[in-house]
Amino acid sequence: WPQFRSASRCPGAMQDQMVYVAAVTVLGVLEQGYFSLQVIYARRKYSVSPPSITGPPEFERVFRAQANCSEYFPIFITIMWVTGLYFSQAVASLCGLLYLIGRFQYFQGYSKSALGRLAPLYFSAKMLWILIGLSATGIINYMCRLNLGVDFLQYLMGFLQV
């Protein structure tokens, strides 16, 4: 049988470099599970049987909040990982954590009222756009380093320390 080594035995392995992004990913999956459970509870509470997606406004708000969070989850996960790989694991993890907090507040706010979703929606959208910008910056910098031998981020960090 092949020998499997844990990340702690392979210093510098990708597992070591991406452990915080992986932890935020698992938290995000758990959050999605929580949102799905809330829809199940709302179905029972308001007597809305599957496959129906309409019912009292209280149910529909919970359902829409969960659906919206699920729709954005693949975008969030993808862009957080790209940011972690090409820009910074720490920054990607922090932005990812803030995004998940914003999404939780969005879900809670939307479940109570349609207006309650707006401030957390705008906050989580800002976090997503920051991750998109950082991932693009990281990819462009990596391509410049690879093809031109120029590391703009390294140059910028040196310039800012002066």
CSV table of C-alpha atoms in Angstrom, one decimal:
chain,number,residue,atom,x,y,z
A,1,TRP,CA,0.0,0.0,0.0
A,2,PRO,CA,1.2,3.5,-0.7
A,3,GLN,CA,2.4,5.5,2.2
A,4,PHE,CA,0.3,8.6,3.0
A,5,ARG,CA,1.9,11.4,4.9
A,6,SER,CA,0.0,14.0,6.8
A,7,ALA,CA,0.6,17.7,5.9
A,8,SER,CA,2.5,18.2,9.2
A,9,ARG,CA,5.2,15.7,7.9
A,10,CYS,CA,5.7,17.5,4.6
A,11,PRO,CA,6.8,21.0,5.4
A,12,GLY,CA,6.0,23.3,2.5
A,13,ALA,CA,3.4,21.0,1.1
A,14,MET,CA,0.3,22.7,-0.5
A,15,GLN,CA,-1.7,21.5,2.5
A,16,ASP,CA,0.4,23.7,4.8
A,17,GLN,CA,0.1,26.6,2.4
A,18,MET,CA,-3.7,26.5,2.1
A,19,VAL,CA,-4.9,25.2,5.4
A,20,TYR,CA,-6.7,28.5,6.3
A,21,VAL,CA,-8.5,28.7,3.0
A,22,ALA,CA,-9.5,25.1,3.4
A,23,ALA,CA,-10.8,25.8,6.9
A,24,VAL,CA,-12.9,28.7,5.6
A,25,THR,CA,-14.2,26.4,2.9
A,26,VAL,CA,-15.4,23.9,5.4
A,27,LEU,CA,-17.0,26.7,7.5
A,28,GLY,CA,-18.8,27.8,4.3
A,29,VAL,CA,-20.1,24.3,3.6
A,30,LEU,CA,-21.4,24.1,7.2
A,31,GLU,CA,-23.1,27.4,6.8
A,32,GLN,CA,-24.8,26.2,3.6
A,33,GLY,CA,-25.9,23.1,5.5
A,34,TYR,CA,-27.4,25.4,8.2
A,35,PHE,CA,-29.2,27.4,5.6
A,36,SER,CA,-30.7,24.3,4.1
A,37,LEU,CA,-31.9,23.0,7.5
A,38,GLN,CA,-33.6,26.4,8.0
A,39,VAL,CA,-35.6,25.8,4.8
A,40,ILE,CA,-36.6,22.3,6.1
A,41,TYR,CA,-37.7,23.8,9.4
A,42,ALA,CA,-39.6,26.6,7.6
A,43,ARG,CA,-41.4,24.0,5.4
A,44,ARG,CA,-42.6,22.2,8.5
A,45,LYS,CA,-43.5,25.4,10.3
A,46,TYR,CA,-45.5,26.9,7.5
A,47,SER,CA,-46.8,23.6,6.0
A,48,VAL,CA,-45.1,24.0,2.6
A,49,SER,CA,-44.5,20.5,1.1
A,50,PRO,CA,-41.8,19.9,-1.5
A,51,PRO,CA,-41.6,20.5,-4.4
A,52,SER,CA,-43.7,23.7,-3.8
A,53,ILE,CA,-41.6,26.8,-3.3
A,54,THR,CA,-44.5,29.2,-2.6
A,55,GLY,CA,-46.3,29.8,0.6
A,56,PRO,CA,-46.5,32.4,3.3
A,57,PRO,CA,-44.1,35.4,2.9
A,58,GLU,CA,-42.2,34.1,6.0
A,59,PHE,CA,-41.4,30.9,4.2
A,60,GLU,CA,-40.6,32.5,0.9
A,61,ARG,CA,-38.1,34.8,2.5
A,62,VAL,CA,-36.2,31.9,4.2
A,63,PHE,CA,-36.4,29.9,0.9
A,64,ARG,CA,-35.1,32.9,-1.2
A,65,ALA,CA,-32.3,33.6,1.3
A,66,GLN,CA,-31.1,30.0,1.1
A,67,ALA,CA,-31.4,29.9,-2.6
A,68,ASN,CA,-29.5,33.2,-3.1
A,69,CYS,CA,-26.7,32.0,-0.8
A,70,SER,CA,-26.5,28.8,-2.7
A,71,GLU,CA,-26.3,30.5,-6.0
A,72,TYR,CA,-23.3,32.6,-5.0
A,73,PHE,CA,-21.5,29.9,-3.1
A,74,PRO,CA,-19.6,28.4,-6.1
A,75,ILE,CA,-18.5,31.8,-7.2
A,76,PHE,CA,-17.3,32.6,-3.6
A,77,ILE,CA,-15.4,29.3,-3.2
A,78,THR,CA,-13.7,29.5,-6.5
A,79,ILE,CA,-12.6,33.1,-6.2
A,80,MET,CA,-11.4,32.6,-2.6
A,81,TRP,CA,-9.2,29.7,-3.6
A,82,VAL,CA,-7.7,31.6,-6.6
A,83,THR,CA,-7.0,34.6,-4.3
A,84,GLY,CA,-5.4,32.2,-1.8
A,85,LEU,CA,-3.2,30.5,-4.4
A,86,TYR,CA,-2.1,33.6,-6.3
A,87,PHE,CA,-2.3,36.5,-3.9
A,88,SER,CA,-2.3,35.6,-0.2
A,89,GLN,CA,-3.7,32.8,1.8
A,90,ALA,CA,-4.2,35.0,4.9
A,91,VAL,CA,-6.0,37.8,3.0
A,92,ALA,CA,-8.2,35.3,1.1
A,93,SER,CA,-9.1,33.6,4.4
A,94,LEU,CA,-9.9,36.8,6.1
A,95,CYS,CA,-12.0,38.1,3.3
A,96,GLY,CA,-13.7,34.7,3.1
A,97,LEU,CA,-14.5,34.7,6.8
A,98,LEU,CA,-16.0,38.2,6.4
A,99,TYR,CA,-18.0,37.1,3.4
A,100,LEU,CA,-19.4,34.2,5.4
A,101,ILE,CA,-20.3,36.5,8.3
A,102,GLY,CA,-22.0,38.8,5.9
A,103,ARG,CA,-23.9,35.9,4.3
A,104,PHE,CA,-25.1,34.7,7.8
A,105,GLN,CA,-26.3,38.2,8.6
A,106,TYR,CA,-28.0,38.4,5.2
A,107,PHE,CA,-29.8,35.1,5.8
A,108,GLN,CA,-30.9,36.2,9.3
A,109,GLY,CA,-32.0,39.6,8.1
A,110,TYR,CA,-33.9,38.3,5.0
A,111,SER,CA,-35.7,35.7,7.1
A,112,LYS,CA,-37.1,38.6,9.2
A,113,SER,CA,-37.9,41.1,6.5
A,114,ALA,CA,-37.0,41.8,2.9
A,115,LEU,CA,-35.4,45.1,3.8
A,116,GLY,CA,-33.3,43.3,6.5
A,117,ARG,CA,-31.2,41.7,3.7
A,118,LEU,CA,-29.9,44.8,2.1
A,119,ALA,CA,-27.0,46.0,4.3
A,120,PRO,CA,-25.5,42.5,4.7
A,121,LEU,CA,-26.1,41.9,1.0
A,122,TYR,CA,-24.0,45.0,0.1
A,123,PHE,CA,-21.3,44.0,2.6
A,124,SER,CA,-20.9,40.4,1.3
A,125,ALA,CA,-21.0,41.8,-2.3
A,126,LYS,CA,-18.1,44.1,-1.4
A,127,MET,CA,-16.1,41.2,0.0
A,128,LEU,CA,-16.7,39.2,-3.2
A,129,TRP,CA,-15.6,42.1,-5.3
A,130,ILE,CA,-12.5,42.5,-3.2
A,131,LEU,CA,-11.7,38.8,-3.6
A,132,ILE,CA,-12.2,39.1,-7.4
A,133,GLY,CA,-9.9,42.1,-7.6
A,134,LEU,CA,-7.2,40.4,-5.5
A,135,SER,CA,-7.4,37.2,-7.4
A,136,ALA,CA,-7.0,39.1,-10.7
A,137,THR,CA,-4.1,41.1,-9.3
A,138,GLY,CA,-2.4,37.9,-8.1
A,139,ILE,CA,-2.9,36.1,-11.4
A,140,ILE,CA,-1.6,39.1,-13.4
A,141,ASN,CA,1.4,39.4,-11.1
A,142,TYR,CA,2.1,35.7,-11.4
A,143,MET,CA,2.0,35.8,-15.2
A,144,CYS,CA,4.3,38.9,-15.3
A,145,ARG,CA,6.7,37.1,-13.0
A,146,LEU,CA,6.6,34.0,-15.1
A,147,ASN,CA,6.8,35.6,-18.5
A,148,LEU,CA,8.6,38.9,-17.9
A,149,GLY,CA,10.6,38.2,-14.7
A,150,VAL,CA,8.9,41.2,-13.0
A,151,ASP,CA,7.2,40.8,-9.6
A,152,PHE,CA,5.0,43.9,-9.3
A,153,LEU,CA,3.7,43.0,-5.9
A,154,GLN,CA,7.2,42.5,-4.5
A,155,TYR,CA,8.2,45.9,-6.0
A,156,LEU,CA,5.1,47.5,-4.5
A,157,MET,CA,5.7,46.0,-1.0
A,158,GLY,CA,9.3,47.3,-1.2
A,159,PHE,CA,8.1,50.7,-2.2
A,160,LEU,CA,5.6,50.9,0.6
A,161,GLN,CA,8.2,50.0,3.2
A,162,VAL,CA,10.4,53.0,2.3
